[in-house]
Amino acid sequence: MKVMISAFVASLVIASAAPVVLGQFGWSSAEQESSATSVRLD
Amino acid sequence: MNLKLLGAAVFVLATLSFNSVWAEEAPAVDRTATGGAQTLEDIMARQQKLKVDETFRSENLGDPANAAPMTDQLGTRGGVSDADTYRSIRYNEFDANTQVRGPAADVMIQNGGISWYKLREGPIITYGGGALLGFIALLAVFYLIRGKIMIDGGPSGTTVQRFKAIERFGHWLLAGSFIALGLTGLITLMGRSFLIPVMGPDVFATLAAGSKWVHNNISWSFMLGLVMTFFMWVAHNIPGKLDWQWLKAGGGIFTKSHPSAKKFNAGQKIVFWAVMVLGFSVSLSGLSLLFPFQMPMFAETFSVINSVLGTEFATALTPHEEMQYANIWHSIMAFVMMLAIIAHIYIGTVGMEGAFDAMGNGEVDVEWARQHHDLWVAEVEAKQSKGELS
């Protein structure tokens, strides 16, 4: 049962770390194509 | 008593199967009186939720070949009237220019969104949800008929290690994240229909935002668990002749016999490959949804299917259509996977005595192992005696 609980905890840790890690690679889906970078004013 | 329950389950499933969710075709309409434009019959047909063939207006976008010379009155539009232009915007045939450089920025109206929404809110919820409830009801009936599969003669009291800690970790990483994904996915899909009327929009908004966060981020645990379990168990899940014998005996479920099996029997192999194939597909479509417009894959998939099967699936898909196909496919794959996993959970918990121990603490009763995985126990015992001798 310890392994089961540690796997559940690990899945939550991975979930919490995912947005931070993805953000390091510029992969945050929340920020992609924001207006500051996607609008060309020329 | 059991037959009555079985009859009730069949009746419920039959009722769900005949639930009409598909629109009927509208009767043909004569549009000569309106010069080919929309008629009252078209509007009435839509109000009656009939399926109207929209080509009379989606393809009526003007004809530059008929353009009057520029020197004539009304000649400068090049054969395209304002109404033609509005229709072309309505059916995404308009060549739009925009300074926005994001994906799909030049799509002003996306007609397929309506079809996607109707499919998602209709058949996907009805048949997906119905299949889940029906399958759970069937398992309940099966449990009442068959009961728990017990260890013949009772447990021996001696145990043998079935799964190492790393194997159980991979399994529970996959299982825990899948249950979280399944629940949050169902909340996202069905919340508008079933939860908002119960808890109101404000509470549901918080629940939906939380579900979205969990669903998007715990997906990485699921994919990691999928990769781990694949590499740890694929060698034990290659189909063989023994599996055919096991399947012919129905796994001994109905005959109360114990067909021979190695580490994984044919039923477990079916679950393994179902999880791998469906899990891979649901992960790919999930990634496509997680990074909108960045991973379109359906146009290319349809192209391959067309070249192999000679079908005529659309291969020129707009960015939104790609997302809509990914969403629908993701839902269908997830529902099929949930059905497989519900069966897996049933047999691993209430359905069979001693089965949960394999993933609980990794140790199973030797008698259980002999009855369900006789060849695997023989292998383990042979290795142990070899180790003792050397």
CSV table of C-alpha atoms in Angstrom, one decimal, chain B residues 7 20 33 54 80-81 95 120-121 128 133 149 153 163 169 182 192 196-197 200 230 234 237 242 323 366:
chain,number,residue,atom,x,y,z
B,7,GLY,CA,-33.8,-9.1,-18.2
B,20,SER,CA,-32.8,8.9,-31.0
B,33,ALA,CA,-39.8,31.5,-56.0
B,54,GLU,CA,-27.0,24.1,-46.8
B,80,VAL,CA,-19.7,39.2,-56.1
B,81,SER,CA,-22.5,40.9,-54.2
B,95,ASP,CA,-10.0,35.4,-48.2
B,120,ARG,CA,-20.3,16.5,-28.0
B,121,GLU,CA,-23.5,17.4,-26.2
B,128,GLY,CA,-20.7,7.3,-23.7
B,133,LEU,CA,-23.8,3.0,-16.7
B,149,ILE,CA,-14.3,-16.0,-7.7
B,153,GLY,CA,-9.7,-24.9,-1.1
B,163,PHE,CA,5.1,-7.6,-8.8
B,169,PHE,CA,4.7,2.1,-8.7
B,182,GLY,CA,-11.5,10.1,-16.0
B,192,ARG,CA,-22.9,21.7,-18.2
B,196,ILE,CA,-24.9,23.2,-13.3
B,197,PRO,CA,-28.6,22.4,-12.7
B,200,GLY,CA,-25.4,26.3,-10.0
B,230,PHE,CA,4.8,-0.7,-21.4
B,234,VAL,CA,5.5,-5.8,-22.9
B,237,ASN,CA,2.2,-9.7,-23.0
B,242,LEU,CA,-1.6,-20.7,-24.8
B,323,MET,CA,-9.1,20.7,-32.7
B,366,VAL,CA,0.7,-19.5,-3.7
